[in-house]
PDB file of C-alpha atoms in Angstrom:
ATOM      1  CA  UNK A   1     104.741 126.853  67.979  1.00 83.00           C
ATOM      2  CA  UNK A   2     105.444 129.406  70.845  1.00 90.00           C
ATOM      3  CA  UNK A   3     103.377 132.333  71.148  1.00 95.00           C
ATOM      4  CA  UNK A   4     105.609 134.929  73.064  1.00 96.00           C
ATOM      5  CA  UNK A   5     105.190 138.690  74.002  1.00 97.00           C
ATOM      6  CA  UNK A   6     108.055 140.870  74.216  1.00 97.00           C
ATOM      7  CA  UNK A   7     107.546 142.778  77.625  1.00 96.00           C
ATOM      8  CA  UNK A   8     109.533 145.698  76.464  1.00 96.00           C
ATOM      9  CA  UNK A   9     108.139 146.731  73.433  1.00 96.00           C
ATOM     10  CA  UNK A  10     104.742 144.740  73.279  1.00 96.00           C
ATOM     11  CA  UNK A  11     105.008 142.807  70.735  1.00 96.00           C
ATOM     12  CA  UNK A  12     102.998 139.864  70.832  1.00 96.00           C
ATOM     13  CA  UNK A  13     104.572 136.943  67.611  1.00 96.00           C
ATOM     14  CA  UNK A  14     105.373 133.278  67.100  1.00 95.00           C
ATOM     15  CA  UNK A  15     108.765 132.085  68.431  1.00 94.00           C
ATOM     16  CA  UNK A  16     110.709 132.626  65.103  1.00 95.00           C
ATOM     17  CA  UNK A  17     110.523 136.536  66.007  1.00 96.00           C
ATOM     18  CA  UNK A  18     112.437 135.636  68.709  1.00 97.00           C
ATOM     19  CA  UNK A  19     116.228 133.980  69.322  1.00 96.00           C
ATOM     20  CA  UNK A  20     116.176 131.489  72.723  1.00 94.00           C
ATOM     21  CA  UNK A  21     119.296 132.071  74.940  1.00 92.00           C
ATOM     22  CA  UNK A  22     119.388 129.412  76.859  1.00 87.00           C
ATOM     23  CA  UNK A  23     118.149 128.955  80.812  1.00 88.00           C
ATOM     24  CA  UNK A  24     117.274 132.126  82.766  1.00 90.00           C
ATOM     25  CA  UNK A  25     118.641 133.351  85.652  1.00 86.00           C
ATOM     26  CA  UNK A  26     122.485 131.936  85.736  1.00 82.00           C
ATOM     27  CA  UNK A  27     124.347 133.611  87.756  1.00 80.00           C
ATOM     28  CA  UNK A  28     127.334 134.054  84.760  1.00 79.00           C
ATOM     29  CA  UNK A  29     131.201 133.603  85.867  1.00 79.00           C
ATOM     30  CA  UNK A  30     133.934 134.928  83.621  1.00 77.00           C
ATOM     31  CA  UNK A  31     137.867 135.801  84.034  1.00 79.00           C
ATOM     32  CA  UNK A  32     138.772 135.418  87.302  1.00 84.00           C
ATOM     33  CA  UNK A  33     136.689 132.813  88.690  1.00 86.00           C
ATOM     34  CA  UNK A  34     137.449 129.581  89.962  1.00 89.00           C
ATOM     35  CA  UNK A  35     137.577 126.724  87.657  1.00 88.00           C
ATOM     36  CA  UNK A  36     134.403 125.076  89.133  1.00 88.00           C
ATOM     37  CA  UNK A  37     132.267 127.535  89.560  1.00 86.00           C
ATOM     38  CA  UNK A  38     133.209 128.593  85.381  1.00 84.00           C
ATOM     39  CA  UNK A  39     132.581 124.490  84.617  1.00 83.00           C
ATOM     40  CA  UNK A  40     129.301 124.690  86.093  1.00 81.00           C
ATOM     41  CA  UNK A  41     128.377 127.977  84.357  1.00 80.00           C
ATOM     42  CA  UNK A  42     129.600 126.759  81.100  1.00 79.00           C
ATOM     43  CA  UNK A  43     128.191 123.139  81.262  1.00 83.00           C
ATOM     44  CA  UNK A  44     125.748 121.974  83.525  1.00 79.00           C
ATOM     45  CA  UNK A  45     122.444 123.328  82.856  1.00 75.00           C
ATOM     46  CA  UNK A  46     118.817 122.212  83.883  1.00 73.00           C
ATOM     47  CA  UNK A  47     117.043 120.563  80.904  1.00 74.00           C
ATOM     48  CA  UNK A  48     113.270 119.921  83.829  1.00 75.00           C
ATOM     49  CA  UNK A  49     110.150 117.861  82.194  1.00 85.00           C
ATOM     50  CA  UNK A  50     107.831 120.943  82.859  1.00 90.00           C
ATOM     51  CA  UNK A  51     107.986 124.754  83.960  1.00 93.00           C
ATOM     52  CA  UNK A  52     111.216 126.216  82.901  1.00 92.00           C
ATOM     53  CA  UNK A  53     112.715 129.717  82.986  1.00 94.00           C
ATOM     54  CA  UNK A  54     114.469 130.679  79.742  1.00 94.00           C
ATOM     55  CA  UNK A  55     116.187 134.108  78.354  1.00 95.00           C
ATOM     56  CA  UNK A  56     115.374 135.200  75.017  1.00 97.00           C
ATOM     57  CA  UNK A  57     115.496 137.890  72.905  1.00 97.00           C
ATOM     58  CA  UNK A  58     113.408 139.745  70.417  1.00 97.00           C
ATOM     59  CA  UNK A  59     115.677 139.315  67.316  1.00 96.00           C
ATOM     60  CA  UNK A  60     113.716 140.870  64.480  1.00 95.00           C
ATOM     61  CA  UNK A  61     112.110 143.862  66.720  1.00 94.00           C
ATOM     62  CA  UNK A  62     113.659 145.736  69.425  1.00 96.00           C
ATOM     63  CA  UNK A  63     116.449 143.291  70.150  1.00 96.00           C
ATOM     64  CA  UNK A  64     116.117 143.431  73.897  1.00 97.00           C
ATOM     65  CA  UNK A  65     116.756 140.580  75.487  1.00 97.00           C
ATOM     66  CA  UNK A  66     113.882 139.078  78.564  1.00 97.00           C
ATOM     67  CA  UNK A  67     112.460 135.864  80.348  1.00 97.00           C
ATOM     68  CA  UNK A  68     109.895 133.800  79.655  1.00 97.00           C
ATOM     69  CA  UNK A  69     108.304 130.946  81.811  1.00 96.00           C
ATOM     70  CA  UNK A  70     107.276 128.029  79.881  1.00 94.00           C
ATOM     71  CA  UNK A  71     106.120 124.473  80.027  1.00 93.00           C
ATOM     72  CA  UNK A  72     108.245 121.996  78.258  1.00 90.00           C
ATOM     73  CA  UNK A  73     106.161 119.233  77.627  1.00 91.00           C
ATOM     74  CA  UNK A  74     103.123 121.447  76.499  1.00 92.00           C
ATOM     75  CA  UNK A  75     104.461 124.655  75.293  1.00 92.00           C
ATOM     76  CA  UNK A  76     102.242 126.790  77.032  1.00 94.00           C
ATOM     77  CA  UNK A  77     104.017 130.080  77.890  1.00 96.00           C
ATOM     78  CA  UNK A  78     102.948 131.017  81.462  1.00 97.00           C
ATOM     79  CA  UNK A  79     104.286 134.490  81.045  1.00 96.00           C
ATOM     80  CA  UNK A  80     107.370 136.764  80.177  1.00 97.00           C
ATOM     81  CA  UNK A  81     109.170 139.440  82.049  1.00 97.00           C
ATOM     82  CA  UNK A  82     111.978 141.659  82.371  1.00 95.00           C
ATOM     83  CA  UNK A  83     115.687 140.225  82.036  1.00 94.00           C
ATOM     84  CA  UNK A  84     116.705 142.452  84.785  1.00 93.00           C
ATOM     85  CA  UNK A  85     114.393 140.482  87.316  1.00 91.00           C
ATOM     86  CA  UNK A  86     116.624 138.374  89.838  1.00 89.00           C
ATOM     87  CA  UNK A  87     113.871 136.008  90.110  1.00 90.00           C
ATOM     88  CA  UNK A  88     110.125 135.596  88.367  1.00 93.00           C
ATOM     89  CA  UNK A  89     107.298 137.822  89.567  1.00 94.00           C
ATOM     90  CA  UNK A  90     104.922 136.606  91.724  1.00 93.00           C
ATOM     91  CA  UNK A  91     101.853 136.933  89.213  1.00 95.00           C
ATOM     92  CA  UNK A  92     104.111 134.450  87.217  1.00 95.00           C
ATOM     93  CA  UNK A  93     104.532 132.283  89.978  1.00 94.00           C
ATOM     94  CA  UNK A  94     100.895 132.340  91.315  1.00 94.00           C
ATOM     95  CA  UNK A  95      99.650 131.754  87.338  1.00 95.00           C
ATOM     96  CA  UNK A  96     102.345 128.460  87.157  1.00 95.00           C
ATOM     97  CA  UNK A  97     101.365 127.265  90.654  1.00 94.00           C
ATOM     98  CA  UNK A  98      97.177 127.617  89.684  1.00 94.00           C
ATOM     99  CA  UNK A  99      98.054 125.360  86.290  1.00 93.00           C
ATOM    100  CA  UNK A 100     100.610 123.303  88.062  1.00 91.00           C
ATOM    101  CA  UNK A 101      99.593 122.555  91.740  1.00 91.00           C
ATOM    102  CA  UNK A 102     102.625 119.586  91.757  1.00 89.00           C
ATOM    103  CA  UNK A 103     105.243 122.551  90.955  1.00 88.00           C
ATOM    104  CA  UNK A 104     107.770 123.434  94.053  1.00 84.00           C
ATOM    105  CA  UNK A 105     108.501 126.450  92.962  1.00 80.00           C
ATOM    106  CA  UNK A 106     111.412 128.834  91.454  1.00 73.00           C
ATOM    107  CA  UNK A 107     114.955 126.760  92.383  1.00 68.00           C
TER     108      UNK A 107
END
């Protein structure tokens, strides 16, 4: 079970507090787009063995939605942060990179 800690209201709870949203940091077409860049939004998605950025959102308390690094083959949660971010902080970063020497980084 996930441990995760709402950064905007504190709340620290297993993952069932909590709704996932799907992969973190998309950058989201709608009307008006071209057709590929709306089938890539809509369908191809990263599914990595390992660190992965994800949005969720803090369904039974404050209902804000942020990002959370996590490991998928372990489950440890690295850290969560804002969902206005454009990219994770580099405390996040530095804490994946000291558990994970192999990782290349965000992208």
């Amino acid at each position: 079970m996930l441990i995760l800690t709402c950064p905007c209201c504190g709340v620290t709870a297993e993952e069932t507090e909590f709704h996932n949203a799907g992969e973190a940091h998309l950058k989201r077409y709608g009307p008006g787009s071209d057709d590929a860049d709306y089938e890539a939004y809509m369908f191809a998605r990263k599914n990595p063995r390992g660190v992965h950025f994800e949005r969720w959102r803090h369904a039974f308390g404050c209902g804000k939605f942020f990002h959370a690094a996590r490991c998928t083959m372990t489950l440890e949660v690295f850290g969560t942060y804002s969902a206005q971010t454009l990219a994770p902080p580099a405390e996040i970063a530095e804490k994946i990179k000291a558990r994970r020497p192999e990782w290349e980084g965000y992208k």
